[in-house]
CSV table of C-alpha atoms and ligand atoms in Angstrom, one decimal:
chain,number,residue,atom,x,y,z
A,1,MET,CA,-0.2,15.4,6.0
A,2,ILE,CA,0.5,11.6,5.8
A,3,LYS,CA,-1.3,9.0,7.9
A,4,ALA,CA,-0.5,5.4,7.2
A,5,THR,CA,-1.6,2.4,9.3
A,6,ASN,CA,-0.6,-1.2,9.0
A,7,ILE,CA,1.2,-1.1,5.6
A,8,HIS,CA,2.4,-4.5,4.3
A,9,LYS,CA,4.1,-5.5,1.2
A,10,TYR,CA,5.1,-8.8,-0.3
A,11,TYR,CA,7.2,-9.7,-3.2
A,12,SER,CA,5.9,-13.2,-3.9
A,13,ASP,CA,6.8,-15.1,-0.7
A,14,LEU,CA,9.1,-12.3,0.6
A,15,HIS,CA,7.3,-10.3,3.3
A,16,VAL,CA,9.1,-6.9,3.0
A,17,LEU,CA,6.9,-4.5,4.9
A,18,LYS,CA,5.4,-6.0,8.1
A,19,GLY,CA,2.9,-3.5,9.4
A,20,VAL,CA,4.2,0.1,9.2
A,21,ASP,CA,2.3,2.8,11.0
A,22,LEU,CA,3.3,6.4,10.4
A,23,ASN,CA,2.0,9.9,11.0
A,24,ILE,CA,3.7,12.9,9.4
A,25,GLN,CA,2.6,16.5,10.0
A,26,LYS,CA,2.7,19.3,7.4
A,27,GLY,CA,6.0,21.1,7.3
A,28,GLU,CA,7.8,18.3,9.0
A,29,ILE,CA,11.2,16.9,7.8
A,30,VAL,CA,11.4,13.3,8.7
A,31,SER,CA,14.3,11.0,7.9
A,32,ILE,CA,14.2,7.3,7.6
A,33,VAL,CA,17.3,5.3,8.2
A,34,GLY,CA,18.0,1.6,8.4
A,35,ALA,CA,20.2,-1.2,7.0
A,36,SER,CA,20.2,-2.1,3.3
A,37,GLY,CA,17.2,-4.3,2.5
A,38,ALA,CA,15.2,-3.1,5.5
A,39,GLY,CA,12.4,-1.9,3.2
A,40,LYS,CA,13.0,1.9,3.1
A,41,THR,CA,12.6,2.3,-0.7
A,42,THR,CA,9.6,0.0,-0.8
A,43,LEU,CA,7.9,2.1,1.9
A,44,LEU,CA,8.8,5.4,0.2
A,45,HIS,CA,7.2,4.1,-3.0
A,46,ILE,CA,4.0,3.2,-1.3
A,47,LEU,CA,3.8,6.4,0.7
A,48,GLY,CA,4.5,8.3,-2.5
A,49,THR,CA,1.7,6.5,-4.3
A,50,LEU,CA,4.0,4.9,-6.9
A,51,ASP,CA,3.2,1.4,-5.6
A,52,ARG,CA,0.3,0.0,-3.7
A,53,ALA,CA,0.4,-1.8,-0.3
A,54,SER,CA,-0.7,-5.4,0.0
A,55,SER,CA,-4.5,-5.7,0.0
A,56,LYS,CA,-4.4,-8.8,2.1
A,57,GLU,CA,-4.3,-6.8,5.3
A,58,GLN,CA,-6.5,-4.0,6.6
A,59,SER,CA,-4.3,-0.9,5.9
A,60,SER,CA,-5.0,2.7,5.3
A,61,LEU,CA,-3.2,5.6,3.7
A,62,HIS,CA,-4.3,9.2,3.8
A,63,ILE,CA,-2.4,12.1,2.3
A,64,ASN,CA,-3.9,15.5,2.7
A,65,ASN,CA,-7.0,13.8,4.0
A,66,VAL,CA,-7.4,12.0,0.7
A,67,ASP,CA,-8.0,8.2,1.0
A,68,ILE,CA,-5.3,7.0,-1.4
A,69,ILE,CA,-6.2,3.4,-1.4
A,70,SER,CA,-9.6,4.1,-2.8
A,71,LEU,CA,-8.4,6.1,-5.8
A,72,SER,CA,-8.3,4.8,-9.4
A,73,ASP,CA,-4.9,4.7,-11.1
A,74,LYS,CA,-5.8,7.6,-13.2
A,75,THR,CA,-7.0,9.8,-10.4
A,76,LEU,CA,-4.0,8.8,-8.4
A,77,ALA,CA,-1.6,9.8,-11.2
A,78,LYS,CA,-3.2,13.3,-11.3
A,79,PHE,CA,-3.0,13.6,-7.5
A,80,ARG,CA,0.7,12.6,-7.6
A,81,ASN,CA,1.6,15.1,-10.3
A,82,GLU,CA,0.0,17.9,-8.4
A,83,HIS,CA,1.0,17.2,-4.8
A,84,ILE,CA,4.1,15.0,-4.7
A,85,GLY,CA,7.7,15.3,-5.8
A,86,PHE,CA,10.3,12.5,-5.9
A,87,ILE,CA,14.0,12.4,-5.7
A,88,PHE,CA,14.9,8.8,-6.5
A,89,GLN,CA,17.9,6.7,-5.3
A,90,PHE,CA,18.7,6.2,-9.0
A,91,HIS,CA,17.7,9.5,-10.6
A,92,GLN,CA,15.7,8.1,-13.6
A,93,LEU,CA,16.2,11.1,-15.9
A,94,LEU,CA,15.1,10.6,-19.5
A,95,PRO,CA,18.3,10.1,-21.5
A,96,GLU,CA,17.0,11.6,-24.8
A,97,PHE,CA,16.0,14.9,-23.2
A,98,THR,CA,18.3,17.8,-22.0
A,99,ALA,CA,18.6,18.8,-18.3
A,100,LEU,CA,16.2,21.7,-18.9
A,101,GLU,CA,13.7,19.5,-20.7
A,102,ASN,CA,13.8,16.8,-17.9
A,103,VAL,CA,13.2,19.5,-15.3
A,104,CYS,CA,10.2,21.0,-17.2
A,105,LEU,CA,8.4,17.6,-17.8
A,106,PRO,CA,6.3,17.5,-14.7
A,107,ALA,CA,5.3,21.2,-15.3
A,108,PHE,CA,4.2,20.3,-18.9
A,109,ILE,CA,2.2,17.4,-17.6
A,110,LYS,CA,0.4,19.9,-15.4
A,111,ASN,CA,-0.2,22.1,-18.4
A,112,THR,CA,2.1,24.9,-17.3
A,113,SER,CA,3.1,27.1,-20.4
A,114,LYS,CA,6.6,26.5,-21.9
A,115,PRO,CA,7.9,30.0,-20.9
A,116,ASP,CA,6.7,29.7,-17.3
A,117,ALA,CA,8.0,26.2,-17.0
A,118,GLU,CA,11.4,27.1,-18.4
A,119,LYS,CA,11.7,30.2,-16.2
A,120,ARG,CA,11.1,28.2,-13.1
A,121,ALA,CA,13.3,25.3,-14.3
A,122,LYS,CA,16.2,27.7,-14.9
A,123,GLU,CA,15.8,29.3,-11.5
A,124,LEU,CA,16.0,25.9,-9.9
A,125,LEU,CA,19.0,24.8,-12.0
A,126,ASP,CA,20.8,28.1,-11.3
A,127,PHE,CA,20.2,27.6,-7.6
A,128,LEU,CA,21.6,24.1,-7.8
A,129,GLY,CA,24.7,25.3,-9.6
A,130,LEU,CA,23.8,24.0,-13.1
A,131,SER,CA,23.5,27.3,-15.1
A,132,HIS,CA,26.1,26.0,-17.5
A,133,ARG,CA,24.4,22.7,-18.1
A,134,TYR,CA,20.8,23.5,-19.3
A,135,HIS,CA,21.3,21.8,-22.7
A,136,HIS,CA,23.3,18.8,-21.7
A,137,LYS,CA,21.7,15.4,-21.8
A,138,PRO,CA,22.0,13.1,-18.8
A,139,GLY,CA,24.7,11.0,-20.5
A,140,GLU,CA,26.8,14.2,-20.7
A,141,LEU,CA,26.5,15.0,-17.0
A,142,SER,CA,28.3,13.7,-14.0
A,143,GLY,CA,26.5,11.5,-11.4
A,144,GLY,CA,26.2,14.5,-9.0
A,145,GLU,CA,25.0,16.8,-11.8
A,146,GLN,CA,22.3,14.3,-12.8
A,147,GLN,CA,21.2,14.0,-9.2
A,148,ARG,CA,20.8,17.8,-9.0
A,149,VAL,CA,18.8,17.9,-12.2
A,150,ALA,CA,16.5,15.2,-10.6
A,151,VAL,CA,16.1,17.5,-7.5
A,152,ALA,CA,15.1,20.4,-9.7
A,153,ARG,CA,12.6,18.2,-11.5
A,154,ALA,CA,11.1,17.1,-8.2
A,155,LEU,CA,10.6,20.7,-7.1
A,156,ILE,CA,9.3,22.3,-10.3
A,157,ASN,CA,5.6,22.0,-9.5
A,158,ASN,CA,6.2,23.2,-5.9
A,159,PRO,CA,4.8,20.0,-4.4
A,160,GLU,CA,3.6,20.1,-0.8
A,161,LEU,CA,5.1,16.7,-0.2
A,162,ILE,CA,8.6,15.6,-1.3
A,163,PHE,CA,10.0,12.1,-1.0
A,164,ALA,CA,13.7,11.7,-1.4
A,165,ASP,CA,15.6,8.4,-1.5
A,166,GLU,CA,19.3,8.9,-0.8
A,167,PRO,CA,19.2,12.4,-2.3
A,168,SER,CA,22.8,13.2,-1.6
A,169,GLY,CA,24.2,9.7,-2.2
A,170,ASN,CA,26.1,10.8,-5.4
A,171,LEU,CA,27.2,14.2,-4.2
A,172,ASP,CA,30.4,15.6,-2.9
A,173,SER,CA,30.2,16.9,0.7
A,174,GLU,CA,29.8,20.5,-0.4
A,175,SER,CA,27.0,19.8,-2.9
A,176,ALA,CA,25.4,17.5,-0.3
A,177,GLU,CA,25.4,20.3,2.3
A,178,ASN,CA,23.9,22.7,-0.2
A,179,LEU,CA,21.1,20.3,-1.0
A,180,HIS,CA,20.3,19.6,2.6
A,181,ASN,CA,20.2,23.3,3.3
A,182,LEU,CA,17.9,23.7,0.3
A,183,PHE,CA,15.4,21.3,1.9
A,184,PHE,CA,15.3,23.2,5.1
A,185,LYS,CA,15.0,26.5,3.3
A,186,LEU,CA,12.1,25.2,1.3
A,187,ARG,CA,10.4,24.0,4.4
A,188,ASP,CA,10.9,27.3,6.2
A,189,GLU,CA,9.7,29.4,3.2
A,190,PHE,CA,6.9,27.3,1.7
A,191,GLY,CA,6.0,24.8,4.5
A,192,GLN,CA,6.9,21.8,2.3
A,193,THR,CA,7.0,18.4,3.9
A,194,PHE,CA,9.9,16.1,3.4
A,195,VAL,CA,10.4,12.4,3.9
A,196,ILE,CA,14.0,11.5,3.3
A,197,VAL,CA,15.6,8.1,3.2
A,198,THR,CA,19.3,8.5,3.9
A,199,HIS,CA,22.5,6.8,5.0
A,200,ASN,CA,23.9,10.2,5.7
A,201,GLU,CA,24.1,10.5,9.5
A,202,GLU,CA,24.3,14.3,9.5
A,203,LEU,CA,21.2,14.7,7.3
A,204,ALA,CA,19.3,12.1,9.3
A,205,ASN,CA,20.1,13.9,12.5
A,206,MET,CA,19.2,17.4,11.1
A,207,ALA,CA,15.6,16.2,10.5
A,208,ASP,CA,12.8,17.0,13.0
A,209,ARG,CA,12.3,13.3,13.5
A,210,LYS,CA,14.4,10.3,12.7
A,211,LEU,CA,12.6,7.0,12.0
A,212,VAL,CA,14.6,3.7,12.1
A,213,MET,CA,13.5,0.8,9.9
A,214,VAL,CA,14.5,-2.7,10.9
A,215,ASP,CA,13.4,-5.7,8.9
A,216,GLY,CA,10.2,-4.2,7.5
A,217,LYS,CA,9.1,-2.3,10.5
A,218,ILE,CA,9.6,1.1,12.1
A,219,VAL,CA,11.1,0.6,15.5
B,301,LIG,N1,10.7,-5.7,-7.2
B,301,LIG,C1,11.2,-6.5,-6.2
B,301,LIG,N2,11.0,-7.9,-6.3
B,301,LIG,C2,11.4,-8.7,-5.3
B,301,LIG,N3,12.0,-8.3,-4.2
B,301,LIG,C3,12.2,-7.0,-4.1
B,301,LIG,C4,11.8,-6.0,-5.0
B,301,LIG,N4,12.1,-4.8,-4.6
B,301,LIG,C5,12.7,-5.0,-3.4
B,301,LIG,N5,12.8,-6.3,-3.1
B,301,LIG,C6,13.4,-6.8,-1.8
B,301,LIG,O1,12.7,-6.2,-0.7
B,301,LIG,C7,13.7,-5.9,0.3
B,301,LIG,C8,13.6,-4.4,0.6
B,301,LIG,O2,14.1,-3.6,-0.5
B,301,LIG,P1,14.2,-2.1,-0.4
B,301,LIG,O3,14.7,-1.6,-1.8
B,301,LIG,O4,13.0,-1.5,0.1
B,301,LIG,O5,15.4,-1.9,0.7
B,301,LIG,P2,16.1,-0.6,1.2
B,301,LIG,O6,15.9,-0.5,2.7
B,301,LIG,O7,15.7,0.6,0.4
B,301,LIG,O8,17.7,-0.9,0.9
B,301,LIG,P3,18.9,0.1,0.4
B,301,LIG,O9,19.3,0.8,1.6
B,301,LIG,O10,19.9,-0.9,0.0
B,301,LIG,O11,18.4,0.9,-0.7
B,301,LIG,C9,15.0,-6.4,-0.2
B,301,LIG,O12,15.3,-7.6,0.4
B,301,LIG,C10,14.8,-6.5,-1.7
B,301,LIG,O13,15.6,-7.6,-2.2
B,302,LIG,MG1,16.7,1.8,-1.0
């Protein structure tokens, strides 16, 4: 599903990723742990095609056998919308839209009809315990509620591959457990692949495989 070799990233002089190699199979749930600043979010953004690896080194990134590095920005955006879902560390909902509208957006971009998108969005919001919050805007929601809206948004297009950065960081322990169980349920039902950055020991250990990042490398 994902095959990455020798991924590097610099922020001016700062060498943040120092040659990451990674192989993730379809249907796998992989957790990535490591100290703050180790490069986890940076790596997730590159694997998720939101950012590009340094071109100074010979690197490669294949997702679903597609050579990501060779794609134009436009083709890449389409690929991302159809195959990849994100749950961000900071949820990045659009403040002027309601919860329901935020969840529907990726479906609208994919040209799903409004009734179909809203039906699926409501199913997801219901499942995540937000039936009473469809029409609230992010500013009217708690942090944990916003996080769950972001989860629903990530899942609406049924992406094969989901990247999550601290998905349960803002949740109470019961909501966190529900969310973790949802990931495993989706994997078992639909064979979705998850790459999850987390400081939550329990979640990290539930994964099929736990990768540890230290100073820009997977050890
Ligand atoms: N846009 C940027 N410009 C400059 N430096 C950056 C930028 N983004 C990240 N960095 C630096 O890169 C390093 C890795 O950051 P990253 O966000 O990947 O860490 P992380 O492992 O996700 O940490 P955390 O657990 O705190 O989220 C940090 O030292 C950070 O300061
Ligand atoms: Mg981070």
